[in-house]
Amino acid sequence: MPLTLKLVTGRTIEQGRSMESGGKFSDIYRRAVAVAEMNPKDIEIIGIKDNVKITSVYGSIVVNVKPNNDIPPGTVFIPMGPWANLLTLPITEGTGMPTLKNIDVYVEATSEDATPLDAILRFFGVNKIHYKPAERPLSVGIKRVVYDVPCPFCGEVCDFLTIELDGEKTSRVLNACPIGHAKFMNYYRHRVLTPMIRQESNGDFMEVDLEYALDKAAEILANAKYPLIYGLSSTCVEVTELAVELAEITRGVVDNTTTLCHGPTVLAVQEVGSVRITLGMAMNLADTIVFWGCNPMNAHINHIRRIILPEGRFVKGRKERKIIVIDIRRTDTAKLADIFIQIEPGKDYELFTVLRMALRDYDIEVPSVAGVPREKIYELIEIMRTAKFGVIFFGMGLTQGGAKYKNLEEVIKLVQELNEWSKWALLPMRGHYNVTGSNHAMLWLTGYPYGVDFSRGFPKMIPGVTTTIDLLVNGDVDAALIIASDPVAHFPQKAVENLMRIPKIVVDPFWSLSASVADVLIPSAVTGVECEGTVYRLDDVPLRLKKFVEPPKGVLCDIDILSKLIDRVKKLKGLA
Amino acid sequence: MTDIIIKNGFVIDPFNNIKGELMDIGISNGRIVDPSKVRESEAIVIDAGERLVVAGGIDIHSHIAGPKVNIGRLMRPEDHYLTNVPSKLPFRRAMTGRTVPNVFAIGYKYAMMGYTLVAEPACAPLKMRHAHDELNAIPIIDKMVFVLVDSNWLALDLMAENRKDLLKIYLAWLLYATKGYALKLVDPGSDVAWMMGRPSLDLDDQVPEYNLTPKDIIRLVGEANESLNLPHTIHVHCNRLGFPGNYITTLNTMKLGKDFALRDRNSIHITHVQFTGYGGESWATLESGGEVIASELNANPYVTLDLGQVTFGEATTMTADAPFEFILYHLTRWKWANADIENETASGIVPYRYRKKSYVNTIQWAIGLEVLLLSRDPWRTLITTDHPNAGVFTDYPKIFAWIMSKSYREKTLKEVNQRALRKCILPSINREITLYELIIITRAAPAKLLGLEDTKGHLGVGADADIAIYDINPRAIDPSSEYEKILKAFQRAWCVIKEGKIVVKEREIVQTIYGKTYSVNPYTAISDDIRKEFEAYLKDRFKRYYTVSLENFVIRDYEIRKLTEVRIKPRL
């Protein structure tokens, strides 16, 4: 019997690791993300034997099923990736954030094979896929050890890694999480090493020299009326600064991946402010820690080891800390919690509101809110009120679904009010290693954190209008420059469809899905391995990424590529 | 670089005792030279046309960069909506924002007002890299940043253990590692309490977890500052800031300067004194403490101060005094941002509007002006608005007009809260500051206080060629009655030269260049043995307290666009 369920998408450890080790065209990546996790009860009711067909308003896919007791009945979980994106809703409701969680989907059993990647790309409007990964040549020779290496993967930017090198080959990575380990061990694989442009005659890639590719890219940008510059979160802040300059010259839009992750958090800060800390505050002082709608055990793996377990100055390790996890499913983080509260998908706003009521001693008249019984709510607020120092870490669970930025406004107000009683703070668990930095750089250059438009010569940001998803869905932009990001793998299908219709310049060290469909593809060196640069940790602490290997011959760092591009565009526009 | 010669201008240069003489200024290679050495046929000749020629202005305390400012920008999108100036490429980038402007608006607007050096007065050590990233992006002006030390656990540990020598070395290292310029104390010790959820402290309260008082902290850091021979004094934001009756704490803090003065100069700088000059017992009975503070200043040669003058209108308060911002949030009930930085400090941000009709705001406005007008020494009383706390820096011309013109003051006095005026002596003050004194206050005095009098704040041979030409004739103008001219002239300089390059011409920005960042380095001159011993100690503590590694904490020279390191030899 087919059922209507709620689709939730998110990050998993396997998704991250397979992406860094095998690349997005690999079998392990497909196995990691083309899978639907469901409660065994639902599987039984629907009568699924092998595969499942999932249909939303926007599309339909067939994927494998993985039974998982931790997923509550009525919910289906698919890791973020092209498969999930065929189903997600591109509607941003004026927030710039598409709906990526709590989507109504129709689920039925099927004997069809799982949808292959090229079928999905065809659906997006891609006719030819080009994938010519190369391994960068590695010289071996002098053995050396680099200490205190900051890791360019997630917002945590662990800066205590030790890397042992044999010439340019990484032989050992110490202190990293599995994803960080995969990142450093495989940095030489799946690389783009030569610039390419797509031939108009047959749509094939042609290898060209860098100067030619840059000229071509500059031409596209200079001729565009309203180009989009997107990405920037997986490279250093210096690149964001250049991207803003480029947008100002071309009178286009510059946006970073915040638009798709913590955009709503940022909008909420614009409304009510924030109460933030750096990670060391939590380590040294926090005796109560709440993880709300985030799963650091899978997405920020070292977080627990850095913040929860160690002995801080005033808190003696895990035994003196109370861990509370609030989520819609029993995540790996929930398994190590002292208290786990399972809430109904998309009902976070209600729970925050009722917690604020309980804090003010108002009566809660209904027996349960968001699936949480009244007594539990009173108990939770009592724990919060009496904590010595509490921190709420929150994630995509709050931003990508439900009330979006209103959720965040409410949690910030809750924390502000808790400060009347005790000491509380909150921190978003940012995904990309420098998404925070990209926000900061845009702020100091333009006054706005993301989605900045220069069409009238001055910066302006209108969520739901100048944000990437809306610009693409509405077909507003007429060219795109994508830097160190993979929108084809992570945007909802309507946005990708429109992206396919405009000329695209992709600057990336690796073969991503976006790289494979680019019109001009410019290889770059890996920031944090082959290039230096400043990045900002999720708690705004700036760190300097290290360069310990020379970039491959003829491949430049993002900074140099953008500088050259700016020079050329300036010339074409007569501004040099 | 083409040489420049400025002809036919009335020069005021207090350092060189020039009081409005018609003379030529020669510029070569970014420095001021004897005009006879510039060959006129090959140089750009600027005919100043009897306008006022002075050195570039120096702002000693203005929040222009760093995490606080950026969170302020984030929190206040409404500040940017109606303040946009489109770019004029390739000469000028787009400007936006008023209380929390973008980097371009900061650099260009300061330059257009004739200011060429601005100090960002507070940043947590851990986030200094952020401050430098922003300073790197600010065009035209020279800049520097002060580092917060008052609630730093590593420093407090050393103080509590009474290891004074190691404390000095730690502070020297901190300045070197973060590329800071001076030591800043904000509500000393209070952020330690705030981080633990406790109320802020007065001068003699005990700092939680430490057997210390804020008074000890000021004395010990002051002593370290003097024996490290730093170019600036300690820069102190007093305890109890923002509380009625706090002028007593301020007086007691000012008196501390004598205890640790080692050099033949002042030893403590009290910043934005308006916020700590309140008499009375509650907001309802608030009074001005301006007169008392001015008389202490006149009697106590160890002190310098700046005003933090309220200019009325929109402001965004931002300070490392996190407990005070929490209290202010209760008054405004709108937006509040707070950020606690591990082991170091905390900060808060609250938007605020100063209204002329408000009793409290009127008293605040009067305090600043009273202090300045009653101070007998323009070399020790500087003008700031603590931008953007008490007002925006673009309001400086208003302050100039208030202090130079009794009639402009009287015009404003009619518009403000009349009940408040009864608690102030401002209406009875007749003094009017002269143009010469104003140039001391805005140029010479801050240069001297920052220890940069060799190259900044004057127009003598060898100084940096940072020059502002204002559209007033000092011999013809009567500032007292022609205050409109003062307002207009100082808002937009007629011509500004930065390091020998013309950046403002006929009141418009004509090119975008980037200035220097000053830092001090007292650490390298310390002997290797002492440094080695200290680094062993530091390594251990650092690892225990921080979530970053020591190596990644240190900011390298090449991370700063144009670093000018002032190397000094400490007197340990």
PDB file of C-alpha atoms in Angstrom, chain B residues 182-297:
ATOM      1  CA  ALA B 182      48.274  49.490  22.116  1.00  0.00           C
ATOM      2  CA  LEU B 183      46.806  47.811  25.176  1.00  0.00           C
ATOM      3  CA  LYS B 184      43.116  48.367  25.742  1.00  0.00           C
ATOM      4  CA  LEU B 185      41.215  47.857  28.985  1.00  0.00           C
ATOM      5  CA  VAL B 186      37.441  47.789  28.842  1.00  0.00           C
ATOM      6  CA  ASP B 187      35.545  47.842  32.113  1.00  0.00           C
ATOM      7  CA  PRO B 188      38.580  46.053  33.610  1.00  0.00           C
ATOM      8  CA  GLY B 189      37.831  42.556  34.827  1.00  0.00           C
ATOM      9  CA  SER B 190      34.115  42.770  34.163  1.00  0.00           C
ATOM     10  CA  ASP B 191      34.090  40.390  31.236  1.00  0.00           C
ATOM     11  CA  VAL B 192      35.569  37.681  33.444  1.00  0.00           C
ATOM     12  CA  ALA B 193      32.478  38.093  35.602  1.00  0.00           C
ATOM     13  CA  TRP B 194      30.178  38.301  32.570  1.00  0.00           C
ATOM     14  CA  MET B 195      31.537  35.077  31.114  1.00  0.00           C
ATOM     15  CA  MET B 196      30.501  33.381  34.341  1.00  0.00           C
ATOM     16  CA  GLY B 197      27.117  35.049  34.389  1.00  0.00           C
ATOM     17  CA  ARG B 198      27.904  37.551  37.149  1.00  0.00           C
ATOM     18  CA  PRO B 199      27.386  41.307  37.347  1.00  0.00           C
ATOM     19  CA  SER B 200      30.007  43.851  36.308  1.00  0.00           C
ATOM     20  CA  LEU B 201      32.566  45.237  38.736  1.00  0.00           C
ATOM     21  CA  ASP B 202      33.558  48.495  40.361  1.00  0.00           C
ATOM     22  CA  LEU B 203      37.167  49.508  40.856  1.00  0.00           C
ATOM     23  CA  ASP B 204      37.568  47.713  44.197  1.00  0.00           C
ATOM     24  CA  ASP B 205      35.388  44.648  43.666  1.00  0.00           C
ATOM     25  CA  GLN B 206      37.012  41.269  43.473  1.00  0.00           C
ATOM     26  CA  VAL B 207      37.350  39.659  40.052  1.00  0.00           C
ATOM     27  CA  PRO B 208      35.660  36.232  40.216  1.00  0.00           C
ATOM     28  CA  GLU B 209      38.090  33.304  40.491  1.00  0.00           C
ATOM     29  CA  TYR B 210      41.025  35.684  40.925  1.00  0.00           C
ATOM     30  CA  ASN B 211      42.394  37.400  43.959  1.00  0.00           C
ATOM     31  CA  LEU B 212      42.504  40.687  42.087  1.00  0.00           C
ATOM     32  CA  THR B 213      40.540  43.894  41.743  1.00  0.00           C
ATOM     33  CA  PRO B 214      40.054  45.993  38.599  1.00  0.00           C
ATOM     34  CA  LYS B 215      42.355  48.535  40.267  1.00  0.00           C
ATOM     35  CA  ASP B 216      45.137  45.928  40.379  1.00  0.00           C
ATOM     36  CA  ILE B 217      44.567  45.120  36.730  1.00  0.00           C
ATOM     37  CA  ILE B 218      44.850  48.760  35.666  1.00  0.00           C
ATOM     38  CA  ARG B 219      47.971  49.293  37.768  1.00  0.00           C
ATOM     39  CA  LEU B 220      49.719  46.154  36.548  1.00  0.00           C
ATOM     40  CA  VAL B 221      48.905  46.659  32.885  1.00  0.00           C
ATOM     41  CA  GLY B 222      49.791  50.339  33.197  1.00  0.00           C
ATOM     42  CA  GLU B 223      53.124  49.471  34.732  1.00  0.00           C
ATOM     43  CA  ALA B 224      53.793  46.931  31.996  1.00  0.00           C
ATOM     44  CA  ASN B 225      52.829  49.478  29.348  1.00  0.00           C
ATOM     45  CA  GLU B 226      55.308  52.017  30.712  1.00  0.00           C
ATOM     46  CA  SER B 227      58.175  49.610  31.176  1.00  0.00           C
ATOM     47  CA  LEU B 228      57.620  48.111  27.739  1.00  0.00           C
ATOM     48  CA  ASN B 229      58.028  51.687  26.545  1.00  0.00           C
ATOM     49  CA  LEU B 230      54.998  51.452  24.270  1.00  0.00           C
ATOM     50  CA  PRO B 231      54.289  54.498  22.124  1.00  0.00           C
ATOM     51  CA  HIS B 232      50.710  54.883  23.399  1.00  0.00           C
ATOM     52  CA  THR B 233      49.575  54.788  27.021  1.00  0.00           C
ATOM     53  CA  ILE B 234      47.072  52.257  28.290  1.00  0.00           C
ATOM     54  CA  HIS B 235      43.693  53.038  26.788  1.00  0.00           C
ATOM     55  CA  VAL B 236      41.063  52.672  29.509  1.00  0.00           C
ATOM     56  CA  HIS B 237      37.301  52.418  29.310  1.00  0.00           C
ATOM     57  CA  CYS B 238      36.388  52.886  32.976  1.00  0.00           C
ATOM     58  CA  ASN B 239      34.443  50.577  35.215  1.00  0.00           C
ATOM     59  CA  ARG B 240      30.767  51.289  35.868  1.00  0.00           C
ATOM     60  CA  LEU B 241      30.390  52.825  32.416  1.00  0.00           C
ATOM     61  CA  GLY B 242      26.835  53.856  31.728  1.00  0.00           C
ATOM     62  CA  PHE B 243      25.705  53.855  35.356  1.00  0.00           C
ATOM     63  CA  PRO B 244      24.468  57.056  37.028  1.00  0.00           C
ATOM     64  CA  GLY B 245      26.987  58.254  39.593  1.00  0.00           C
ATOM     65  CA  ASN B 246      29.937  56.652  37.852  1.00  0.00           C
ATOM     66  CA  TYR B 247      32.061  59.836  37.702  1.00  0.00           C
ATOM     67  CA  ILE B 248      33.557  58.884  41.072  1.00  0.00           C
ATOM     68  CA  THR B 249      34.910  55.656  39.621  1.00  0.00           C
ATOM     69  CA  THR B 250      36.303  57.658  36.722  1.00  0.00           C
ATOM     70  CA  LEU B 251      38.041  60.131  39.044  1.00  0.00           C
ATOM     71  CA  ASN B 252      39.586  57.256  40.984  1.00  0.00           C
ATOM     72  CA  THR B 253      40.752  55.644  37.768  1.00  0.00           C
ATOM     73  CA  MET B 254      42.301  58.907  36.591  1.00  0.00           C
ATOM     74  CA  LYS B 255      44.222  59.149  39.851  1.00  0.00           C
ATOM     75  CA  LEU B 256      45.825  55.755  39.221  1.00  0.00           C
ATOM     76  CA  GLY B 257      47.913  57.227  36.393  1.00  0.00           C
ATOM     77  CA  LYS B 258      50.376  58.648  38.888  1.00  0.00           C
ATOM     78  CA  ASP B 259      51.086  55.209  40.407  1.00  0.00           C
ATOM     79  CA  PHE B 260      52.772  53.756  37.367  1.00  0.00           C
ATOM     80  CA  ALA B 261      54.089  56.748  35.443  1.00  0.00           C
ATOM     81  CA  LEU B 262      57.710  55.995  34.579  1.00  0.00           C
ATOM     82  CA  ARG B 263      58.267  58.213  31.611  1.00  0.00           C
ATOM     83  CA  ASP B 264      58.253  61.926  31.247  1.00  0.00           C
ATOM     84  CA  ARG B 265      54.735  61.962  29.850  1.00  0.00           C
ATOM     85  CA  ASN B 266      51.141  61.104  30.635  1.00  0.00           C
ATOM     86  CA  SER B 267      50.474  57.481  31.493  1.00  0.00           C
ATOM     87  CA  ILE B 268      46.756  56.782  31.207  1.00  0.00           C
ATOM     88  CA  HIS B 269      44.199  57.591  28.550  1.00  0.00           C
ATOM     89  CA  ILE B 270      40.560  57.639  29.657  1.00  0.00           C
ATOM     90  CA  THR B 271      38.399  57.061  26.664  1.00  0.00           C
ATOM     91  CA  HIS B 272      34.853  58.276  25.813  1.00  0.00           C
ATOM     92  CA  VAL B 273      34.682  60.038  29.161  1.00  0.00           C
ATOM     93  CA  GLN B 274      31.133  61.227  28.522  1.00  0.00           C
ATOM     94  CA  PHE B 275      29.852  57.717  29.216  1.00  0.00           C
ATOM     95  CA  THR B 276      31.648  57.645  32.545  1.00  0.00           C
ATOM     96  CA  GLY B 277      30.962  61.192  33.647  1.00  0.00           C
ATOM     97  CA  TYR B 278      27.517  60.785  35.188  1.00  0.00           C
ATOM     98  CA  GLY B 279      26.463  62.279  38.480  1.00  0.00           C
ATOM     99  CA  GLY B 280      23.179  61.590  40.251  1.00  0.00           C
ATOM    100  CA  GLU B 281      21.811  58.375  41.626  1.00  0.00           C
ATOM    101  CA  SER B 282      19.443  57.089  38.951  1.00  0.00           C
ATOM    102  CA  TRP B 283      18.462  57.848  35.385  1.00  0.00           C
ATOM    103  CA  ALA B 284      15.756  60.163  36.706  1.00  0.00           C
ATOM    104  CA  THR B 285      18.204  62.188  38.779  1.00  0.00           C
ATOM    105  CA  LEU B 286      21.110  62.024  36.342  1.00  0.00           C
ATOM    106  CA  GLU B 287      23.496  64.979  36.507  1.00  0.00           C
ATOM    107  CA  SER B 288      26.561  66.064  34.639  1.00  0.00           C
ATOM    108  CA  GLY B 289      29.923  65.188  36.141  1.00  0.00           C
ATOM    109  CA  GLY B 290      31.737  67.076  33.382  1.00  0.00           C
ATOM    110  CA  GLU B 291      33.017  69.904  35.547  1.00  0.00           C
ATOM    111  CA  VAL B 292      34.565  67.604  38.164  1.00  0.00           C
ATOM    112  CA  ILE B 293      36.265  65.510  35.530  1.00  0.00           C
ATOM    113  CA  ALA B 294      37.641  68.580  33.768  1.00  0.00           C
ATOM    114  CA  SER B 295      39.096  69.932  37.002  1.00  0.00           C
ATOM    115  CA  GLU B 296      40.718  66.581  37.784  1.00  0.00           C
ATOM    116  CA  LEU B 297      42.167  66.607  34.282  1.00  0.00           C
TER     117      LEU B 297
END
